[in-house]
Tab-separated table of C-alpha atoms in Angstrom:
chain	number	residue	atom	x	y	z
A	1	UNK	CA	124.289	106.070	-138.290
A	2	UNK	CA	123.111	103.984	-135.506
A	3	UNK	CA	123.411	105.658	-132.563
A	4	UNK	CA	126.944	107.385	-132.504
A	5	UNK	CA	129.483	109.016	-134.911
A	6	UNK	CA	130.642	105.974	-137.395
A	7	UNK	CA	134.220	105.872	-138.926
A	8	UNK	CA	135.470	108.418	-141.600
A	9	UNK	CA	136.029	105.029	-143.754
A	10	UNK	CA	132.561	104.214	-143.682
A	11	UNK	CA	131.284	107.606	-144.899
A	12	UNK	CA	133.877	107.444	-147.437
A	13	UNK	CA	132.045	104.258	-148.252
A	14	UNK	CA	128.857	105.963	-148.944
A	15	UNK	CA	130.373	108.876	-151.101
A	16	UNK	CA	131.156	106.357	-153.398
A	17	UNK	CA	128.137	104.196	-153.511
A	18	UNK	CA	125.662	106.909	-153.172
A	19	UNK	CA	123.903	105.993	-150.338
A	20	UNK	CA	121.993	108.374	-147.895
A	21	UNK	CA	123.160	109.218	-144.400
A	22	UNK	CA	121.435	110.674	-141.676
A	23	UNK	CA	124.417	111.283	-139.338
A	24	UNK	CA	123.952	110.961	-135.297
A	25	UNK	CA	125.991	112.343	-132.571
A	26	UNK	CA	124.400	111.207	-129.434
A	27	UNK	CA	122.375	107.940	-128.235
A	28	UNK	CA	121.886	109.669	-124.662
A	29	UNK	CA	121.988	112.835	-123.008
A	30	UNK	CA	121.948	113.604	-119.210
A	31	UNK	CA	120.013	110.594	-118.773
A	32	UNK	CA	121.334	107.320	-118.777
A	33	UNK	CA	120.349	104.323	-121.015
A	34	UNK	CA	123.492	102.006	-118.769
A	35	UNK	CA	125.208	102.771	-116.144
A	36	UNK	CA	128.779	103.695	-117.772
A	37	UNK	CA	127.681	105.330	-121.118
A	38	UNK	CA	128.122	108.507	-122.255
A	39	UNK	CA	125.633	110.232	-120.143
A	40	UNK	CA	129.007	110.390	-117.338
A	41	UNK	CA	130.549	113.171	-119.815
A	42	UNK	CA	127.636	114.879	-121.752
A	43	UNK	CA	127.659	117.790	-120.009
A	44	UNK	CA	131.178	118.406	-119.718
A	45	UNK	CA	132.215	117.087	-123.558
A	46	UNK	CA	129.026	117.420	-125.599
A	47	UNK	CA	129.284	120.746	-127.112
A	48	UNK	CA	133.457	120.321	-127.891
A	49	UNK	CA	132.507	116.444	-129.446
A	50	UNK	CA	129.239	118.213	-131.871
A	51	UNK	CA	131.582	120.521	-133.074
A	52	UNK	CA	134.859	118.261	-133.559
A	53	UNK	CA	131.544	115.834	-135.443
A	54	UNK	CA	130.384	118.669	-137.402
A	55	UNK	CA	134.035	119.469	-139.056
A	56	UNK	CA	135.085	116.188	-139.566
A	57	UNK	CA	131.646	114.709	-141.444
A	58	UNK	CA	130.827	118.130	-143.106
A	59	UNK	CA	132.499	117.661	-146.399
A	60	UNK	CA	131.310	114.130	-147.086
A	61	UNK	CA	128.198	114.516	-149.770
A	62	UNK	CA	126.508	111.479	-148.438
A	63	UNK	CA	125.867	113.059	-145.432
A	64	UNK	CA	122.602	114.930	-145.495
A	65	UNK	CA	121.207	115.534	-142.811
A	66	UNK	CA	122.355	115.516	-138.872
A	67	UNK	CA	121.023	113.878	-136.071
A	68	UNK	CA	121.503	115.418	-132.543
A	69	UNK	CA	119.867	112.059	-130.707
A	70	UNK	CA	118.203	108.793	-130.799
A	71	UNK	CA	115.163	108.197	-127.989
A	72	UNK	CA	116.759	110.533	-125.718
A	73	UNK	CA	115.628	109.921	-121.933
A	74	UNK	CA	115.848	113.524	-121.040
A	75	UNK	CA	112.659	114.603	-123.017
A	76	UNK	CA	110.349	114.206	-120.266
A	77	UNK	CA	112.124	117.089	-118.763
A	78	UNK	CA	111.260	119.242	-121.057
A	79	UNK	CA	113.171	122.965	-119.392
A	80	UNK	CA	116.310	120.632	-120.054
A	81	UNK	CA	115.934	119.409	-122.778
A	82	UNK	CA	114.538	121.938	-124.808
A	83	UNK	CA	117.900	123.511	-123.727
A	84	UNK	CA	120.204	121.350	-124.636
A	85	UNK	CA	118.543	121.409	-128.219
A	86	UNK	CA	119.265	124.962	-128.548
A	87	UNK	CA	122.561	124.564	-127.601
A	88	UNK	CA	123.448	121.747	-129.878
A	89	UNK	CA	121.384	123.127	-132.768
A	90	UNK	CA	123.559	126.416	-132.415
A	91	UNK	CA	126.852	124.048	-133.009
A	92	UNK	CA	125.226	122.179	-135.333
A	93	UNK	CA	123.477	125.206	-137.913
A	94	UNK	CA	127.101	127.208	-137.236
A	95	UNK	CA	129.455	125.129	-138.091
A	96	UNK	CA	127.064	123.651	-141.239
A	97	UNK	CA	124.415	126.035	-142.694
A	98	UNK	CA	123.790	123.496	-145.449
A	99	UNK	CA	122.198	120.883	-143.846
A	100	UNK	CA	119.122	120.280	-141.679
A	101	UNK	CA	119.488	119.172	-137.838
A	102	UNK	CA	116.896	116.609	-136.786
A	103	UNK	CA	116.440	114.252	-133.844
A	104	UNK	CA	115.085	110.708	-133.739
A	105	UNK	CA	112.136	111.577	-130.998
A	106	UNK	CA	110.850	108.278	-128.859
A	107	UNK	CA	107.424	108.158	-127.999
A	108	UNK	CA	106.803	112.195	-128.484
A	109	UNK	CA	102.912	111.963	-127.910
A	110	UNK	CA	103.968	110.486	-123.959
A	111	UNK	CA	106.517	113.424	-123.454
A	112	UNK	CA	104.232	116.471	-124.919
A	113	UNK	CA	107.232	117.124	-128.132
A	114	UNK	CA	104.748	118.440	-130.382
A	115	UNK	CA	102.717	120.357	-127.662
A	116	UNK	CA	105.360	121.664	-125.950
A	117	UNK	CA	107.491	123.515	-128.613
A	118	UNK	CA	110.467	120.936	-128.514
A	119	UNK	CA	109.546	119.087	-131.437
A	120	UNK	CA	109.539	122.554	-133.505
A	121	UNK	CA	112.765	123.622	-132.292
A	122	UNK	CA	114.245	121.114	-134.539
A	123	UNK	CA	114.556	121.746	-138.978
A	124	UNK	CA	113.363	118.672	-139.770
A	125	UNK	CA	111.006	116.637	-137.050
A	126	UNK	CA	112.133	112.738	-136.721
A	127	UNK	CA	110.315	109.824	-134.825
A	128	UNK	CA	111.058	106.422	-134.496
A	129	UNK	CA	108.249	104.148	-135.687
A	130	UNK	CA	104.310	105.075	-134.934
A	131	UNK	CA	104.503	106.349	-138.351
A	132	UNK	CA	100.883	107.732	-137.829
A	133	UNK	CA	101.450	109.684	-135.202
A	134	UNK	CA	104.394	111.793	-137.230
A	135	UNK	CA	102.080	111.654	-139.984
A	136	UNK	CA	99.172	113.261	-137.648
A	137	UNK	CA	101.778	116.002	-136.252
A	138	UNK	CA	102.373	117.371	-139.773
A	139	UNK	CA	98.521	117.355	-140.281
A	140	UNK	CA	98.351	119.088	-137.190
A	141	UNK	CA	100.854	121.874	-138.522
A	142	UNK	CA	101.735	121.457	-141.802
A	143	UNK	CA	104.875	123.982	-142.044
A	144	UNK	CA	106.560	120.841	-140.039
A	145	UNK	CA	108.876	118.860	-142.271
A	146	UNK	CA	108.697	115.289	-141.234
A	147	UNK	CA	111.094	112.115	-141.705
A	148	UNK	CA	111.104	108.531	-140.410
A	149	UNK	CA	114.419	108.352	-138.220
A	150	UNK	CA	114.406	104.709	-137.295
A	151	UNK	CA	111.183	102.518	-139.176
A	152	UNK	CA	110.584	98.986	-138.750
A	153	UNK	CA	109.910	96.614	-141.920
A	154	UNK	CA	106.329	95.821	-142.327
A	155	UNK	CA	103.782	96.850	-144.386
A	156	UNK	CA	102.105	98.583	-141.819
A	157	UNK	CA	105.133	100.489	-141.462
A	158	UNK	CA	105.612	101.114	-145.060
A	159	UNK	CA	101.967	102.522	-146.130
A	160	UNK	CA	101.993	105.787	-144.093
A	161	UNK	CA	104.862	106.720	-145.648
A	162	UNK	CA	103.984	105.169	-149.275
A	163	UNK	CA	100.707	107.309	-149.120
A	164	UNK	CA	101.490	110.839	-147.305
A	165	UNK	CA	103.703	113.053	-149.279
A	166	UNK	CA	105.264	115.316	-146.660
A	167	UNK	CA	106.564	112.145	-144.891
A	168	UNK	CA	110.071	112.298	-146.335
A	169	UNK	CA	111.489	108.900	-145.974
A	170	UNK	CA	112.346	106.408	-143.535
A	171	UNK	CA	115.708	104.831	-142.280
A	172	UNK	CA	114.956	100.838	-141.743
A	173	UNK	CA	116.175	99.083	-138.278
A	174	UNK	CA	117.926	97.163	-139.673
A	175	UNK	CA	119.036	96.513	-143.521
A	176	UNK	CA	121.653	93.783	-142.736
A	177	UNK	CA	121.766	91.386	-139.744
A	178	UNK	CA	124.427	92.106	-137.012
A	179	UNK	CA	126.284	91.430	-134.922
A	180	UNK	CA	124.668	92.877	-131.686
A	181	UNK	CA	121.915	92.919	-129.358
A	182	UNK	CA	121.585	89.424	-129.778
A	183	UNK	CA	120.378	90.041	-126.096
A	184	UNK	CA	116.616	90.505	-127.552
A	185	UNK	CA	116.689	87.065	-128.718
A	186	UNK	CA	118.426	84.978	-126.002
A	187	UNK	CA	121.053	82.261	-126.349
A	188	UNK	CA	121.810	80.649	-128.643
A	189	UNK	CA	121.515	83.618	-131.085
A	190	UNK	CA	125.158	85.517	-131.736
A	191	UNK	CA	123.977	87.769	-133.749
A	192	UNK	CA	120.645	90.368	-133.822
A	193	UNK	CA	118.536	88.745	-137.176
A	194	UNK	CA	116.528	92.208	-137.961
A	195	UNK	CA	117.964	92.962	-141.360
A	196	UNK	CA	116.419	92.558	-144.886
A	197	UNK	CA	119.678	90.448	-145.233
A	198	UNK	CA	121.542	88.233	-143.073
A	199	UNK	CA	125.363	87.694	-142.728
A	200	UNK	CA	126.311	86.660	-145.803
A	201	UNK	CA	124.256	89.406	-147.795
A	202	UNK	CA	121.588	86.532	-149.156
A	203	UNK	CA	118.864	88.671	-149.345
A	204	UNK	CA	115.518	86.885	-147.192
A	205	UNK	CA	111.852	86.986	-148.228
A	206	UNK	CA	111.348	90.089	-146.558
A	207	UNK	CA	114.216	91.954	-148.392
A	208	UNK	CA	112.449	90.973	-151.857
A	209	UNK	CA	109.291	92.007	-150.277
A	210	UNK	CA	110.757	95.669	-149.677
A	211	UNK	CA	112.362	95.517	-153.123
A	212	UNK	CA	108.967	94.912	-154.305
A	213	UNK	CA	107.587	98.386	-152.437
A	214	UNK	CA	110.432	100.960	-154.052
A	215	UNK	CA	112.352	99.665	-156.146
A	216	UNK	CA	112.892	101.212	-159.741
A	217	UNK	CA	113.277	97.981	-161.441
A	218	UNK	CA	110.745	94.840	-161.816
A	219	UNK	CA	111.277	92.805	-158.896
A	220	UNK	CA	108.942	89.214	-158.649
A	221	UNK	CA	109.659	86.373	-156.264
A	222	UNK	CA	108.049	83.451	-155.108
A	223	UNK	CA	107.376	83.001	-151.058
A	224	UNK	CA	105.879	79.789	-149.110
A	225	UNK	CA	104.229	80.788	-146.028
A	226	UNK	CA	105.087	79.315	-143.534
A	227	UNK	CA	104.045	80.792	-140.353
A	228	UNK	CA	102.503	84.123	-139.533
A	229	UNK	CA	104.048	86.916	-137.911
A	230	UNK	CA	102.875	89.780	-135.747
A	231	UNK	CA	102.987	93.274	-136.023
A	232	UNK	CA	103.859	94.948	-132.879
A	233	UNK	CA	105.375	98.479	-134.036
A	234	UNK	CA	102.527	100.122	-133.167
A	235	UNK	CA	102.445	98.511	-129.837
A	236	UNK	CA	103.079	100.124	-126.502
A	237	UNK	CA	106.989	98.894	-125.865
A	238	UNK	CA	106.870	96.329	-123.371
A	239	UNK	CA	103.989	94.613	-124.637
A	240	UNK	CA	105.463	94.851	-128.005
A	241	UNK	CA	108.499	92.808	-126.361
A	242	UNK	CA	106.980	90.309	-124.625
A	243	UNK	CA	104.482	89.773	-127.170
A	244	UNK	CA	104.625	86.173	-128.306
A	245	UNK	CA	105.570	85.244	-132.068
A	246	UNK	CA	104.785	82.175	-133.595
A	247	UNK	CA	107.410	79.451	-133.832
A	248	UNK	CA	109.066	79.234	-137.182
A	249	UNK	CA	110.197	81.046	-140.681
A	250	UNK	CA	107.943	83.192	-141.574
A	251	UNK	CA	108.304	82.903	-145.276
A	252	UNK	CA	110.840	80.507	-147.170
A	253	UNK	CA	111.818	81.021	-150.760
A	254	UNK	CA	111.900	77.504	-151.553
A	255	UNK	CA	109.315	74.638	-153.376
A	256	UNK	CA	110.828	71.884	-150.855
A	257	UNK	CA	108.357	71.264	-148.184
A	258	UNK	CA	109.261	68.853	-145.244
A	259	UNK	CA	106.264	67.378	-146.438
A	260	UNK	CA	105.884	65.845	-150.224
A	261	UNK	CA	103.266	63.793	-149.649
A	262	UNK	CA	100.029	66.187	-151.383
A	263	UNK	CA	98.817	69.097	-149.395
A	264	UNK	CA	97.852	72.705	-149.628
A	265	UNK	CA	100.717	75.505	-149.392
A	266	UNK	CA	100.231	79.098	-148.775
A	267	UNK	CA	102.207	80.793	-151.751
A	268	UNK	CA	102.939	84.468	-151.768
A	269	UNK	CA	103.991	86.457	-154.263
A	270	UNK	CA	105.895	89.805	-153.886
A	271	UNK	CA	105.981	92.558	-157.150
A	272	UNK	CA	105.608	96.074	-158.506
A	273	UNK	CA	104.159	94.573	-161.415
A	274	UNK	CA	100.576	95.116	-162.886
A	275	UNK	CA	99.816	91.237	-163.051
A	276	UNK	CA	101.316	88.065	-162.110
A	277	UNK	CA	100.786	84.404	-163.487
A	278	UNK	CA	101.666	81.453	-161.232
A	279	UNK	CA	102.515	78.164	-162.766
A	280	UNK	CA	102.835	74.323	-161.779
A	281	UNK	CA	105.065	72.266	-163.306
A	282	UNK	CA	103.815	73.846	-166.473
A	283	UNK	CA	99.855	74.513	-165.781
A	284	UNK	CA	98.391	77.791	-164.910
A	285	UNK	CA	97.347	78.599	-161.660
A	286	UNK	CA	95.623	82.071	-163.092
A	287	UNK	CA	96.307	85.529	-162.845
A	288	UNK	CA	96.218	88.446	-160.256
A	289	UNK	CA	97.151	91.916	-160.214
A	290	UNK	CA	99.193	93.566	-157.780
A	291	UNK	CA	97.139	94.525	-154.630
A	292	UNK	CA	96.495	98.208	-154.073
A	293	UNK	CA	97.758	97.826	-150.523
A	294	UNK	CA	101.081	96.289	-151.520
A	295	UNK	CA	100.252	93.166	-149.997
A	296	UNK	CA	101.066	90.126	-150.989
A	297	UNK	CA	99.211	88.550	-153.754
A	298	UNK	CA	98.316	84.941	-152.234
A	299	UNK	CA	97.814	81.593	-154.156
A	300	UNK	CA	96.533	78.499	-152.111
A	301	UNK	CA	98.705	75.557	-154.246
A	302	UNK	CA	97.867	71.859	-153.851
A	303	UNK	CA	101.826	70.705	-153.412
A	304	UNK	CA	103.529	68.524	-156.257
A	305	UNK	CA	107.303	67.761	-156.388
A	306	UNK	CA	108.572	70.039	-159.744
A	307	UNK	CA	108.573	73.718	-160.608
A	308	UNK	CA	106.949	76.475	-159.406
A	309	UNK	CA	107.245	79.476	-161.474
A	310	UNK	CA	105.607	83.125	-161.223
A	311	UNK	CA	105.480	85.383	-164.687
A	312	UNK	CA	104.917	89.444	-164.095
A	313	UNK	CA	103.700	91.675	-166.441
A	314	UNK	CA	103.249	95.123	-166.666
A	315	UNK	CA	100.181	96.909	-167.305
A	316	UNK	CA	99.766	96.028	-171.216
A	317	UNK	CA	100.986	92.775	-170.575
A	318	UNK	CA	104.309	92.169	-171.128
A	319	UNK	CA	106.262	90.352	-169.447
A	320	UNK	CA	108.874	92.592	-167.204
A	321	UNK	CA	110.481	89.528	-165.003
A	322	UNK	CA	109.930	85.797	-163.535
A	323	UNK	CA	111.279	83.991	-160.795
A	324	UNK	CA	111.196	79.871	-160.166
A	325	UNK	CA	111.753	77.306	-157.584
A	326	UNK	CA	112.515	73.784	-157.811
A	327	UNK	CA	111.985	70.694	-155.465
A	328	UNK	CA	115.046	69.471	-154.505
A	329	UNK	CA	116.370	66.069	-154.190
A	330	UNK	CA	118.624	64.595	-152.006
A	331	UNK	CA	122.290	66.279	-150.605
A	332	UNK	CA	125.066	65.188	-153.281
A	333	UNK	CA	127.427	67.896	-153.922
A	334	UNK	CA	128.786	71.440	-153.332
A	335	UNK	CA	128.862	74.409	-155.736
A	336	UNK	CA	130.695	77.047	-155.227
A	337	UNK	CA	130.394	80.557	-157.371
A	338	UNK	CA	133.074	83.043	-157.083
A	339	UNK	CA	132.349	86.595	-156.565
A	340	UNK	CA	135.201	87.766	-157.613
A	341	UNK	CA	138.164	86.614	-160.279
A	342	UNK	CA	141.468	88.492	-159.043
A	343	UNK	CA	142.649	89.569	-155.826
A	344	UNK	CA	145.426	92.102	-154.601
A	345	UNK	CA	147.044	91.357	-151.073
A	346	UNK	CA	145.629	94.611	-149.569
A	347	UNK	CA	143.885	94.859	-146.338
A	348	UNK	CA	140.345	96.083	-148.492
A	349	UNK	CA	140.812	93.473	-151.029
A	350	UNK	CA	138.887	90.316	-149.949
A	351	UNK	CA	136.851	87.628	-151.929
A	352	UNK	CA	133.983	85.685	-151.594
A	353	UNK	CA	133.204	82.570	-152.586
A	354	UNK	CA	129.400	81.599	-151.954
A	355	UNK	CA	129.173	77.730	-151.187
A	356	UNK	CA	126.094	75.739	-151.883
A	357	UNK	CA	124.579	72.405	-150.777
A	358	UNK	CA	122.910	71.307	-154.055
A	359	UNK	CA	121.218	67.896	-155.449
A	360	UNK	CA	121.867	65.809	-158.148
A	361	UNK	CA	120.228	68.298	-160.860
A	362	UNK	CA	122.075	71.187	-158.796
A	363	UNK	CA	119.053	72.154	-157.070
A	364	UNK	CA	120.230	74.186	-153.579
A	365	UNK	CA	119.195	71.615	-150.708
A	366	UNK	CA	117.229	74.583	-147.915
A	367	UNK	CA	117.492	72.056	-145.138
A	368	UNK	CA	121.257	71.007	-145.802
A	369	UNK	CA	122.722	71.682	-142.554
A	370	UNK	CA	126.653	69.011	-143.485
A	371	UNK	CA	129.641	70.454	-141.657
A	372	UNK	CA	131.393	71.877	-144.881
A	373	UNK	CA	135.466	72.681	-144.796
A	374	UNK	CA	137.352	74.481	-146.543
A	375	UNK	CA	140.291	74.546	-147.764
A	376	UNK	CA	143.155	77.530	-149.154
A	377	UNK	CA	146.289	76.340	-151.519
A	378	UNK	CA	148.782	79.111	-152.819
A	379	UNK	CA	149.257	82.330	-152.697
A	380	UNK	CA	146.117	83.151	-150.363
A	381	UNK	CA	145.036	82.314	-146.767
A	382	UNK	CA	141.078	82.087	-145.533
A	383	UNK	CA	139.890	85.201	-143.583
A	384	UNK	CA	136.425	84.191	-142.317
A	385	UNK	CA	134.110	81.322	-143.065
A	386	UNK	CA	130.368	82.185	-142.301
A	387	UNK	CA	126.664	80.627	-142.735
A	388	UNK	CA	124.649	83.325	-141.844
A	389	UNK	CA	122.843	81.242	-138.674
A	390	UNK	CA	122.099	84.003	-136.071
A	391	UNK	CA	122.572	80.968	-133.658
A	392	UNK	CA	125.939	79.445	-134.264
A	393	UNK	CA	128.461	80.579	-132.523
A	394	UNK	CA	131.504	78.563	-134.851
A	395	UNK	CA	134.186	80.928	-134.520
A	396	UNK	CA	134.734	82.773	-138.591
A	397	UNK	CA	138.300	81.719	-138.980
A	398	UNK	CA	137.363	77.950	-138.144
A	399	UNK	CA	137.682	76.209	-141.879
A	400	UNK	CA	134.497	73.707	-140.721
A	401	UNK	CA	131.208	74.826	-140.323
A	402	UNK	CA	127.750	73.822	-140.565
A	403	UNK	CA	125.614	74.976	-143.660
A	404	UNK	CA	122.597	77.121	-142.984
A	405	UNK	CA	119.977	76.584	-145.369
A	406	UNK	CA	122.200	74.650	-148.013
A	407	UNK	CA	124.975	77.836	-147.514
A	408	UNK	CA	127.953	79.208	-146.647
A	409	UNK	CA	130.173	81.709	-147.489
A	410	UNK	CA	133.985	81.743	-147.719
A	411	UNK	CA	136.222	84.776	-147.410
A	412	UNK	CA	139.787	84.704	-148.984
A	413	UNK	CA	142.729	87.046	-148.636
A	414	UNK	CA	145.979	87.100	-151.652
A	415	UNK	CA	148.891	86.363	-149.859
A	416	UNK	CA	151.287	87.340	-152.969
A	417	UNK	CA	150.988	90.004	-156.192
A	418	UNK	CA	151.462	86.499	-158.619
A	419	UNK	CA	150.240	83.259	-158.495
A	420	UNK	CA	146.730	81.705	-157.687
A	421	UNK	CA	144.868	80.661	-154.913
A	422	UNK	CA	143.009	77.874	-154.722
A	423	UNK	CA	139.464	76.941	-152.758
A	424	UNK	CA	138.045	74.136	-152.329
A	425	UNK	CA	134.847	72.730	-149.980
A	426	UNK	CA	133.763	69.644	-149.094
A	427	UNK	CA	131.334	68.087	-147.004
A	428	UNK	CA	129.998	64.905	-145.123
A	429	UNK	CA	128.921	62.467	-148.228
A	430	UNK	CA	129.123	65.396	-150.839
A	431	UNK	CA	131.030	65.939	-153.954
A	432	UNK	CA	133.838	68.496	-153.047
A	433	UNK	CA	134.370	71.619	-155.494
A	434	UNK	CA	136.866	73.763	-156.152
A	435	UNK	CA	137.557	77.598	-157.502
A	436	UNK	CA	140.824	79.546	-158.427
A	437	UNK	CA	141.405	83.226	-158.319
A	438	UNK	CA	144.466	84.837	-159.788
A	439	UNK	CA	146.485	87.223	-157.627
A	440	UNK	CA	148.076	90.686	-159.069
A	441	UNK	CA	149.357	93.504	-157.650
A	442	UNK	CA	146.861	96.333	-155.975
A	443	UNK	CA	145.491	98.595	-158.622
């Protein structure tokens, strides 16, 4: 949890789901990060707040391990804060003996952590990004048990941890864009655009490209590069910050260049498969295996309007999964897919309604950008309308907004235990469309 104790609700969240949570108390110490945080009551209302976070979050199985700070300032002090680790590891150990304490160390090689005993103090030693330098303090003793407290998302990122077995696992800043920090990008963004999804939960190039590194399943998806991006986690801070990237997407999942005339594209192809096969409108471009460096494997395509289409196989080659893109054609209609078919009038029961810009053959349009609006009949009422654009700043409850890349997504509420409730969007020179959900009492 990022950097503070989160609600009860969402930890209940994570029992059921099964997801992993490394839980943090404290984003400061004695030293201040701004001028009004916590820092103004540590010392007084530290040790009663660990222990009142210790009995509240100890009987929640997703929990698994405790944090007792994120980049804490005080560590280049290190009398005081070698005490203050003592003192919350005491709270922490007593009032749980069954789980690890850890803390997300910033930059440990500048303070002296690992030289100066503070580092060791702690069950399980975390670090925020520099994955080689946590990977070259367990080499350096190898009784330390390492984890990745707060990683970023590149491959560079990735590979120490892929290819060093004590290195436990890594937490990912961030999995889902939010809303926060948008600071770090300037106006106009609303939002911070980190995560692996954005908003709406669409899942971006770089999302498949993780799915590619660990997950279970066979993942294979089709990328057009479109502009390079730099790596700057292992950069000094401020340099990493005002390090220039270049203009644009990085990598689109679409065959719909603002160019059709003939050209070359950059195709990239994420997998855990053995072998891919890329294909044209039909022809083979050839086959590749899976680098060894989880790279991308990398096609250069001379462009034609049709179908692009990538086959994996696994090692005795079978096919295990495909992916395709189409050109699209020009903005005619919406589509709109429901996520869910029923809806109680509770205040957890919600329902989404995903809203695309498509052509005539129902091809998504990735440069539709038509103010859609929507509309709510019977027993329901809208609760949010979003796009996903970290820069528009359309208030969610506002039934018109732009779509971003050829989507939108609606969010309903039931009004009523019986009836139906009915959606529809429309849009400048599109065909409208239109869903119903049924309404019934909460289960």
């Amino acid at each position: 949890t990022a950097h503070h104790p989160f609600s009860p609700e969402f930890l209940d969240l994570c029992d059921r789901l099964g997801i992993v949570v490394m839980n943090e108390a404290f984003d400061m110490w004695t030293v201040a990060k701004s001028p009004n945080d916590y820092h103004l009551f540590f010392t007084d209302w530290s040790s009663l707040d660990a222990r009142d976070f210790v009995k509240r979050d100890r009987n929640h199985p997703s929990v698994v391990i405790w944090s007792i700070g994120n980049e804490i300032h005080d560590t280049p002090y290190p009398v005081v804060a070698k005490s203050i680790v003592a003192r919350l590891k005491t709270i922490f150990n007593t009032e749980d003996p069954s789980r690890p304490v850890t803390m997300a160390l910033f930059r440990p090689n500048t303070t002296g952590d690992y030289k100066n005993g503070l580092a060791d103090m702690l069950d399980v030693v975390g670090q925020n990004y520099r994955e080689n330098e946590l990977t070259q303090a367990h080499k350096d003793k190898p009784t330390r048990k390492i984890i990745g407290t707060e990683n970023g998302k590149n491959r560079s990122n990735w590979l120490p941890v892929r290819d060093y077995a004590p290195y436990a696992g890594m937490f990912l800043w961030t999995g889902a864009d939010y809303l926060g920090e948008a600071d770090r990008a300037g106006w106009p963004f609303i939002s911070n655009p980190s995560g692996l999804v954005d908003r709406t939960d669409v899942v971006k190039p770089i999302g498949w490209e993780r799915a590619s590194w660990w997950s279970e399943t066979p993942v294979v998806k089709i990328g057009r590069r479109v502009t390079e991006v730099i790596d700057t986690s292992e950069l000094p801070t401020m340099v990493g910050v005002a390090m220039p990237q270049p203009k644009g997407p990085g990598v689109l999942n679409d065959w719909t260049p603002s160019d059709l005339k003939p050209h070359s594209e950059k195709v990239e192809i994420v997998t855990n498969a053995a072998e891919v096969e890329l294909f044209l409108n039909g022809r083979s471009l050839g086959k590749k295996p899976r680098n060894a460096d989880d790279s991308a494997i990398k096609y250069d395509v001379p462009f034609a309007p049709g179908t692009i289409r990538v086959v994996a196989y696994d090692g005795g080659g079978k096919k295990v999964a495909e992916d395709e893109l189409k050109t699209a054609g020009a903005p005619v209609a919406v589509r709109l897919v429901a996520e869910q078919n029923t809806l109680a009038p509770t205040f957890d029961d919600v329902g989404y309604i995903r809203a695309e810009v498509v052509d005539a053959k129902g091809v998504r349009v990735p440069d539709a950008s038509q103010k859609l609006t929507v509309k709510v009949d019977g027993a329901g009422t809208l609760a949010a309308f979003d796009n996903g654009d970290p820069t528009d700043s359309t208030v969610f409850q506002s039934p018109t907004r732009k779509a971003w890349n050829g989507r939108a997504l609606v969010m309903v509420r039931a009004t009523d235990t019986a009836g139906k409730i009915k959606v529809t969007v429309s849009g400048e020179g599109l065909k409208p469309a239109t869903v119903t959900l049924e309404t019934s009492a909460a289960n």
